Amino acid sequence: PGLAAAGLPVPLGGTSTHFRTPVLRAARGWDPWNVTEDADLGVRLALLGWRVMDLPSSTLEEAPAELGAWMRQRTRWMKGFMQTCITHSRRPLFCLRRLGPVGFAGAVTMTFGTVVSALLYHVRAAGAILALSDGALARIGPPLDALGWGVGLVTLAAGALATLLPPAEALRRRGWWGLVPW
């Protein structure tokens, strides 16, 4: 909803999308070779000048219940985000002109940025925990070091909140309080 409201490219979620048939035909439908064809279609719709709107509805789909299935799903999504980023990076100036600087940055962030953050978050979080556990925060020296620590801690907290708050809000809206610990 936030990306749609901001007019940014939206990597569509394939289970609940609705299209006007002429728009879907103009975008040439889904890419049969991309494993996240819905995300790719969202970028292509933005490149064609179309906006994605959010319908406040629920599909009540379920995430995989077992770790192996969940990992395979997420791995496929990461591969697809990379495919989408590579596909649309073939003509970066065209994409930049069509989407504008903010839209272009949004598209790259939602594809390539998702993969990079998934690969680096646990490494960066572990580094922060180690640094904090050995008292490094108490030994901050020059102002530039303090600024770096401040930005790092705010980013770590924002990442954690961005991960936890949307599902918490969804559970609150549905009244599924028993699922909050999970």
PDB file of N, CA, C and O in Angstrom, residues 122-171:
ATOM      1  N   HIS A 122      21.917 -10.395   8.628  1.00  0.00           N
ATOM      2  CA  HIS A 122      22.367 -11.211   9.767  1.00  0.00           C
ATOM      3  C   HIS A 122      23.834 -10.966  10.088  1.00  0.00           C
ATOM      4  O   HIS A 122      24.240 -10.987  11.244  1.00  0.00           O
ATOM      5  N   VAL A 123      24.652 -10.705   9.077  1.00  0.00           N
ATOM      6  CA  VAL A 123      26.066 -10.415   9.303  1.00  0.00           C
ATOM      7  C   VAL A 123      26.213  -9.091  10.042  1.00  0.00           C
ATOM      8  O   VAL A 123      26.946  -8.986  11.031  1.00  0.00           O
ATOM      9  N   ARG A 124      25.489  -8.088   9.569  1.00  0.00           N
ATOM     10  CA  ARG A 124      25.545  -6.763  10.215  1.00  0.00           C
ATOM     11  C   ARG A 124      24.953  -6.800  11.622  1.00  0.00           C
ATOM     12  O   ARG A 124      25.484  -6.168  12.527  1.00  0.00           O
ATOM     13  N   ALA A 125      23.860  -7.531  11.807  1.00  0.00           N
ATOM     14  CA  ALA A 125      23.259  -7.634  13.141  1.00  0.00           C
ATOM     15  C   ALA A 125      24.214  -8.336  14.104  1.00  0.00           C
ATOM     16  O   ALA A 125      24.389  -7.896  15.250  1.00  0.00           O
ATOM     17  N   ALA A 126      24.845  -9.419  13.667  1.00  0.00           N
ATOM     18  CA  ALA A 126      25.803 -10.121  14.520  1.00  0.00           C
ATOM     19  C   ALA A 126      26.981  -9.216  14.861  1.00  0.00           C
ATOM     20  O   ALA A 126      27.438  -9.190  16.018  1.00  0.00           O
ATOM     21  N   GLY A 127      27.469  -8.470  13.883  1.00  0.00           N
ATOM     22  CA  GLY A 127      28.552  -7.522  14.147  1.00  0.00           C
ATOM     23  C   GLY A 127      28.158  -6.469  15.158  1.00  0.00           C
ATOM     24  O   GLY A 127      28.948  -6.121  16.046  1.00  0.00           O
ATOM     25  N   ALA A 128      26.948  -5.953  15.053  1.00  0.00           N
ATOM     26  CA  ALA A 128      26.475  -4.943  16.008  1.00  0.00           C
ATOM     27  C   ALA A 128      26.357  -5.530  17.406  1.00  0.00           C
ATOM     28  O   ALA A 128      26.760  -4.896  18.397  1.00  0.00           O
ATOM     29  N   ILE A 129      25.833  -6.737  17.503  1.00  0.00           N
ATOM     30  CA  ILE A 129      25.694  -7.380  18.820  1.00  0.00           C
ATOM     31  C   ILE A 129      27.069  -7.618  19.435  1.00  0.00           C
ATOM     32  O   ILE A 129      27.284  -7.347  20.636  1.00  0.00           O
ATOM     33  N   LEU A 130      28.015  -8.095  18.635  1.00  0.00           N
ATOM     34  CA  LEU A 130      29.378  -8.310  19.145  1.00  0.00           C
ATOM     35  C   LEU A 130      30.014  -6.991  19.593  1.00  0.00           C
ATOM     36  O   LEU A 130      30.642  -6.919  20.654  1.00  0.00           O
ATOM     37  N   ALA A 131      29.864  -5.964  18.773  1.00  0.00           N
ATOM     38  CA  ALA A 131      30.450  -4.674  19.124  1.00  0.00           C
ATOM     39  C   ALA A 131      29.828  -4.099  20.393  1.00  0.00           C
ATOM     40  O   ALA A 131      30.528  -3.540  21.240  1.00  0.00           O
ATOM     41  N   LEU A 132      28.521  -4.246  20.524  1.00  0.00           N
ATOM     42  CA  LEU A 132      27.851  -3.729  21.712  1.00  0.00           C
ATOM     43  C   LEU A 132      28.201  -4.554  22.947  1.00  0.00           C
ATOM     44  O   LEU A 132      28.303  -4.022  24.050  1.00  0.00           O
ATOM     45  N   SER A 133      28.383  -5.856  22.778  1.00  0.00           N
ATOM     46  CA  SER A 133      28.666  -6.717  23.936  1.00  0.00           C
ATOM     47  C   SER A 133      30.074  -6.503  24.485  1.00  0.00           C
ATOM     48  O   SER A 133      30.319  -6.771  25.647  1.00  0.00           O
ATOM     49  N   ASP A 134      30.995  -5.986  23.685  1.00  0.00           N
ATOM     50  CA  ASP A 134      32.349  -5.752  24.201  1.00  0.00           C
ATOM     51  C   ASP A 134      32.557  -4.310  24.655  1.00  0.00           C
ATOM     52  O   ASP A 134      33.673  -3.894  24.914  1.00  0.00           O
ATOM     53  N   GLY A 135      31.473  -3.539  24.735  1.00  0.00           N
ATOM     54  CA  GLY A 135      31.544  -2.182  25.275  1.00  0.00           C
ATOM     55  C   GLY A 135      32.004  -1.137  24.283  1.00  0.00           C
ATOM     56  O   GLY A 135      32.365  -0.028  24.671  1.00  0.00           O
ATOM     57  N   ALA A 136      31.990  -1.442  23.006  1.00  0.00           N
ATOM     58  CA  ALA A 136      32.458  -0.486  22.000  1.00  0.00           C
ATOM     59  C   ALA A 136      31.638   0.797  22.000  1.00  0.00           C
ATOM     60  O   ALA A 136      32.167   1.867  21.717  1.00  0.00           O
ATOM     61  N   LEU A 137      30.377   0.700  22.326  1.00  0.00           N
ATOM     62  CA  LEU A 137      29.520   1.890  22.325  1.00  0.00           C
ATOM     63  C   LEU A 137      30.000   2.903  23.370  1.00  0.00           C
ATOM     64  O   LEU A 137      29.931   4.106  23.145  1.00  0.00           O
ATOM     65  N   ALA A 138      30.514   2.409  24.485  1.00  0.00           N
ATOM     66  CA  ALA A 138      30.997   3.302  25.538  1.00  0.00           C
ATOM     67  C   ALA A 138      32.335   3.947  25.173  1.00  0.00           C
ATOM     68  O   ALA A 138      32.730   4.934  25.793  1.00  0.00           O
ATOM     69  N   ARG A 139      33.041   3.419  24.184  1.00  0.00           N
ATOM     70  CA  ARG A 139      34.364   3.923  23.815  1.00  0.00           C
ATOM     71  C   ARG A 139      34.341   4.755  22.534  1.00  0.00           C
ATOM     72  O   ARG A 139      35.384   4.940  21.901  1.00  0.00           O
ATOM     73  N   ILE A 140      33.189   5.264  22.149  1.00  0.00           N
ATOM     74  CA  ILE A 140      33.110   6.052  20.913  1.00  0.00           C
ATOM     75  C   ILE A 140      33.966   7.298  21.064  1.00  0.00           C
ATOM     76  O   ILE A 140      33.873   8.008  22.050  1.00  0.00           O
ATOM     77  N   GLY A 141      34.775   7.559  20.060  1.00  0.00           N
ATOM     78  CA  GLY A 141      35.699   8.691  20.106  1.00  0.00           C
ATOM     79  C   GLY A 141      35.215   9.885  19.327  1.00  0.00           C
ATOM     80  O   GLY A 141      34.309  10.592  19.752  1.00  0.00           O
ATOM     81  N   PRO A 142      35.806  10.131  18.164  1.00  0.00           N
ATOM     82  CA  PRO A 142      35.488  11.337  17.384  1.00  0.00           C
ATOM     83  C   PRO A 142      34.015  11.413  16.973  1.00  0.00           C
ATOM     84  O   PRO A 142      33.329  10.388  16.892  1.00  0.00           O
ATOM     85  N   PRO A 143      33.530  12.625  16.721  1.00  0.00           N
ATOM     86  CA  PRO A 143      32.120  12.799  16.320  1.00  0.00           C
ATOM     87  C   PRO A 143      31.729  11.973  15.100  1.00  0.00           C
ATOM     88  O   PRO A 143      30.605  11.495  15.015  1.00  0.00           O
ATOM     89  N   LEU A 144      32.636  11.788  14.148  1.00  0.00           N
ATOM     90  CA  LEU A 144      32.317  11.010  12.956  1.00  0.00           C
ATOM     91  C   LEU A 144      32.036   9.541  13.327  1.00  0.00           C
ATOM     92  O   LEU A 144      31.144   8.921  12.754  1.00  0.00           O
ATOM     93  N   ASP A 145      32.781   9.025  14.304  1.00  0.00           N
ATOM     94  CA  ASP A 145      32.505   7.666  14.787  1.00  0.00           C
ATOM     95  C   ASP A 145      31.120   7.598  15.427  1.00  0.00           C
ATOM     96  O   ASP A 145      30.370   6.644  15.223  1.00  0.00           O
ATOM     97  N   ALA A 146      30.800   8.621  16.220  1.00  0.00           N
ATOM     98  CA  ALA A 146      29.488   8.667  16.880  1.00  0.00           C
ATOM     99  C   ALA A 146      28.369   8.720  15.843  1.00  0.00           C
ATOM    100  O   ALA A 146      27.341   8.055  15.991  1.00  0.00           O
ATOM    101  N   LEU A 147      28.579   9.498  14.788  1.00  0.00           N
ATOM    102  CA  LEU A 147      27.592   9.582  13.718  1.00  0.00           C
ATOM    103  C   LEU A 147      27.410   8.225  13.052  1.00  0.00           C
ATOM    104  O   LEU A 147      26.284   7.782  12.806  1.00  0.00           O
ATOM    105  N   GLY A 148      28.518   7.543  12.772  1.00  0.00           N
ATOM    106  CA  GLY A 148      28.447   6.205  12.171  1.00  0.00           C
ATOM    107  C   GLY A 148      27.692   5.228  13.057  1.00  0.00           C
ATOM    108  O   GLY A 148      26.859   4.464  12.572  1.00  0.00           O
ATOM    109  N   TRP A 149      27.989   5.248  14.346  1.00  0.00           N
ATOM    110  CA  TRP A 149      27.263   4.372  15.274  1.00  0.00           C
ATOM    111  C   TRP A 149      25.778   4.733  15.323  1.00  0.00           C
ATOM    112  O   TRP A 149      24.916   3.857  15.334  1.00  0.00           O
ATOM    113  N   GLY A 150      25.489   6.031  15.336  1.00  0.00           N
ATOM    114  CA  GLY A 150      24.086   6.460  15.396  1.00  0.00           C
ATOM    115  C   GLY A 150      23.301   5.996  14.180  1.00  0.00           C
ATOM    116  O   GLY A 150      22.205   5.448  14.303  1.00  0.00           O
ATOM    117  N   VAL A 151      23.888   6.200  13.010  1.00  0.00           N
ATOM    118  CA  VAL A 151      23.225   5.760  11.771  1.00  0.00           C
ATOM    119  C   VAL A 151      23.057   4.245  11.777  1.00  0.00           C
ATOM    120  O   VAL A 151      21.992   3.714  11.432  1.00  0.00           O
ATOM    121  N   GLY A 152      24.087   3.530  12.191  1.00  0.00           N
ATOM    122  CA  GLY A 152      24.018   2.071  12.234  1.00  0.00           C
ATOM    123  C   GLY A 152      22.947   1.559  13.186  1.00  0.00           C
ATOM    124  O   GLY A 152      22.184   0.654  12.845  1.00  0.00           O
ATOM    125  N   LEU A 153      22.870   2.140  14.381  1.00  0.00           N
ATOM    126  CA  LEU A 153      21.874   1.690  15.355  1.00  0.00           C
ATOM    127  C   LEU A 153      20.454   2.030  14.909  1.00  0.00           C
ATOM    128  O   LEU A 153      19.530   1.222  15.076  1.00  0.00           O
ATOM    129  N   VAL A 154      20.282   3.217  14.333  1.00  0.00           N
ATOM    130  CA  VAL A 154      18.954   3.587  13.830  1.00  0.00           C
ATOM    131  C   VAL A 154      18.545   2.655  12.686  1.00  0.00           C
ATOM    132  O   VAL A 154      17.398   2.199  12.618  1.00  0.00           O
ATOM    133  N   THR A 155      19.484   2.345  11.805  1.00  0.00           N
ATOM    134  CA  THR A 155      19.192   1.425  10.697  1.00  0.00           C
ATOM    135  C   THR A 155      18.840   0.040  11.217  1.00  0.00           C
ATOM    136  O   THR A 155      17.893  -0.588  10.731  1.00  0.00           O
ATOM    137  N   LEU A 156      19.577  -0.448  12.201  1.00  0.00           N
ATOM    138  CA  LEU A 156      19.291  -1.754  12.786  1.00  0.00           C
ATOM    139  C   LEU A 156      17.896  -1.768  13.413  1.00  0.00           C
ATOM    140  O   LEU A 156      17.104  -2.689  13.174  1.00  0.00           O
ATOM    141  N   ALA A 157      17.571  -0.734  14.174  1.00  0.00           N
ATOM    142  CA  ALA A 157      16.251  -0.666  14.814  1.00  0.00           C
ATOM    143  C   ALA A 157      15.145  -0.512  13.772  1.00  0.00           C
ATOM    144  O   ALA A 157      14.096  -1.164  13.869  1.00  0.00           O
ATOM    145  N   ALA A 158      15.370   0.326  12.757  1.00  0.00           N
ATOM    146  CA  ALA A 158      14.356   0.517  11.714  1.00  0.00           C
ATOM    147  C   ALA A 158      14.119  -0.773  10.949  1.00  0.00           C
ATOM    148  O   ALA A 158      12.975  -1.110  10.616  1.00  0.00           O
ATOM    149  N   GLY A 159      15.189  -1.523  10.662  1.00  0.00           N
ATOM    150  CA  GLY A 159      15.038  -2.809   9.976  1.00  0.00           C
ATOM    151  C   GLY A 159      14.226  -3.792  10.798  1.00  0.00           C
ATOM    152  O   GLY A 159      13.349  -4.488  10.276  1.00  0.00           O
ATOM    153  N   ALA A 160      14.504  -3.835  12.094  1.00  0.00           N
ATOM    154  CA  ALA A 160      13.745  -4.732  12.966  1.00  0.00           C
ATOM    155  C   ALA A 160      12.266  -4.314  13.028  1.00  0.00           C
ATOM    156  O   ALA A 160      11.370  -5.157  12.933  1.00  0.00           O
ATOM    157  N   LEU A 161      12.022  -3.020  13.161  1.00  0.00           N
ATOM    158  CA  LEU A 161      10.629  -2.546  13.212  1.00  0.00           C
ATOM    159  C   LEU A 161       9.911  -2.776  11.887  1.00  0.00           C
ATOM    160  O   LEU A 161       8.735  -3.153  11.871  1.00  0.00           O
ATOM    161  N   ALA A 162      10.599  -2.555  10.772  1.00  0.00           N
ATOM    162  CA  ALA A 162       9.984  -2.768   9.460  1.00  0.00           C
ATOM    163  C   ALA A 162       9.643  -4.232   9.239  1.00  0.00           C
ATOM    164  O   ALA A 162       8.733  -4.558   8.481  1.00  0.00           O
ATOM    165  N   THR A 163      10.360  -5.108   9.902  1.00  0.00           N
ATOM    166  CA  THR A 163      10.081  -6.540   9.798  1.00  0.00           C
ATOM    167  C   THR A 163       8.936  -6.951  10.713  1.00  0.00           C
ATOM    168  O   THR A 163       8.124  -7.800  10.359  1.00  0.00           O
ATOM    169  N   LEU A 164       8.850  -6.354  11.895  1.00  0.00           N
ATOM    170  CA  LEU A 164       7.885  -6.788  12.907  1.00  0.00           C
ATOM    171  C   LEU A 164       6.544  -6.060  12.866  1.00  0.00           C
ATOM    172  O   LEU A 164       5.508  -6.671  13.138  1.00  0.00           O
ATOM    173  N   LEU A 165       6.542  -4.779  12.563  1.00  0.00           N
ATOM    174  CA  LEU A 165       5.298  -4.006  12.670  1.00  0.00           C
ATOM    175  C   LEU A 165       4.221  -4.364  11.641  1.00  0.00           C
ATOM    176  O   LEU A 165       3.045  -4.452  12.013  1.00  0.00           O
ATOM    177  N   PRO A 166       4.546  -4.557  10.348  1.00  0.00           N
ATOM    178  CA  PRO A 166       3.461  -4.898   9.417  1.00  0.00           C
ATOM    179  C   PRO A 166       2.704  -6.181   9.786  1.00  0.00           C
ATOM    180  O   PRO A 166       1.470  -6.183   9.802  1.00  0.00           O
ATOM    181  N   PRO A 167       3.392  -7.290  10.108  1.00  0.00           N
ATOM    182  CA  PRO A 167       2.607  -8.468  10.496  1.00  0.00           C
ATOM    183  C   PRO A 167       1.874  -8.262  11.820  1.00  0.00           C
ATOM    184  O   PRO A 167       0.767  -8.780  12.001  1.00  0.00           O
ATOM    185  N   ALA A 168       2.453  -7.494  12.744  1.00  0.00           N
ATOM    186  CA  ALA A 168       1.757  -7.216  14.004  1.00  0.00           C
ATOM    187  C   ALA A 168       0.470  -6.441  13.744  1.00  0.00           C
ATOM    188  O   ALA A 168      -0.580  -6.728  14.332  1.00  0.00           O
ATOM    189  N   GLU A 169       0.538  -5.475  12.830  1.00  0.00           N
ATOM    190  CA  GLU A 169      -0.660  -4.696  12.487  1.00  0.00           C
ATOM    191  C   GLU A 169      -1.709  -5.581  11.810  1.00  0.00           C
ATOM    192  O   GLU A 169      -2.902  -5.463  12.072  1.00  0.00           O
ATOM    193  N   ALA A 170      -1.263  -6.490  10.933  1.00  0.00           N
ATOM    194  CA  ALA A 170      -2.203  -7.406  10.285  1.00  0.00           C
ATOM    195  C   ALA A 170      -2.902  -8.289  11.313  1.00  0.00           C
ATOM    196  O   ALA A 170      -4.116  -8.509  11.233  1.00  0.00           O
ATOM    197  N   LEU A 171      -2.151  -8.783  12.285  1.00  0.00           N
ATOM    198  CA  LEU A 171      -2.756  -9.619  13.332  1.00  0.00           C
ATOM    199  C   LEU A 171      -3.730  -8.801  14.171  1.00  0.00           C
ATOM    200  O   LEU A 171      -4.794  -9.293  14.558  1.00  0.00           O
TER     201      LEU A 171
END
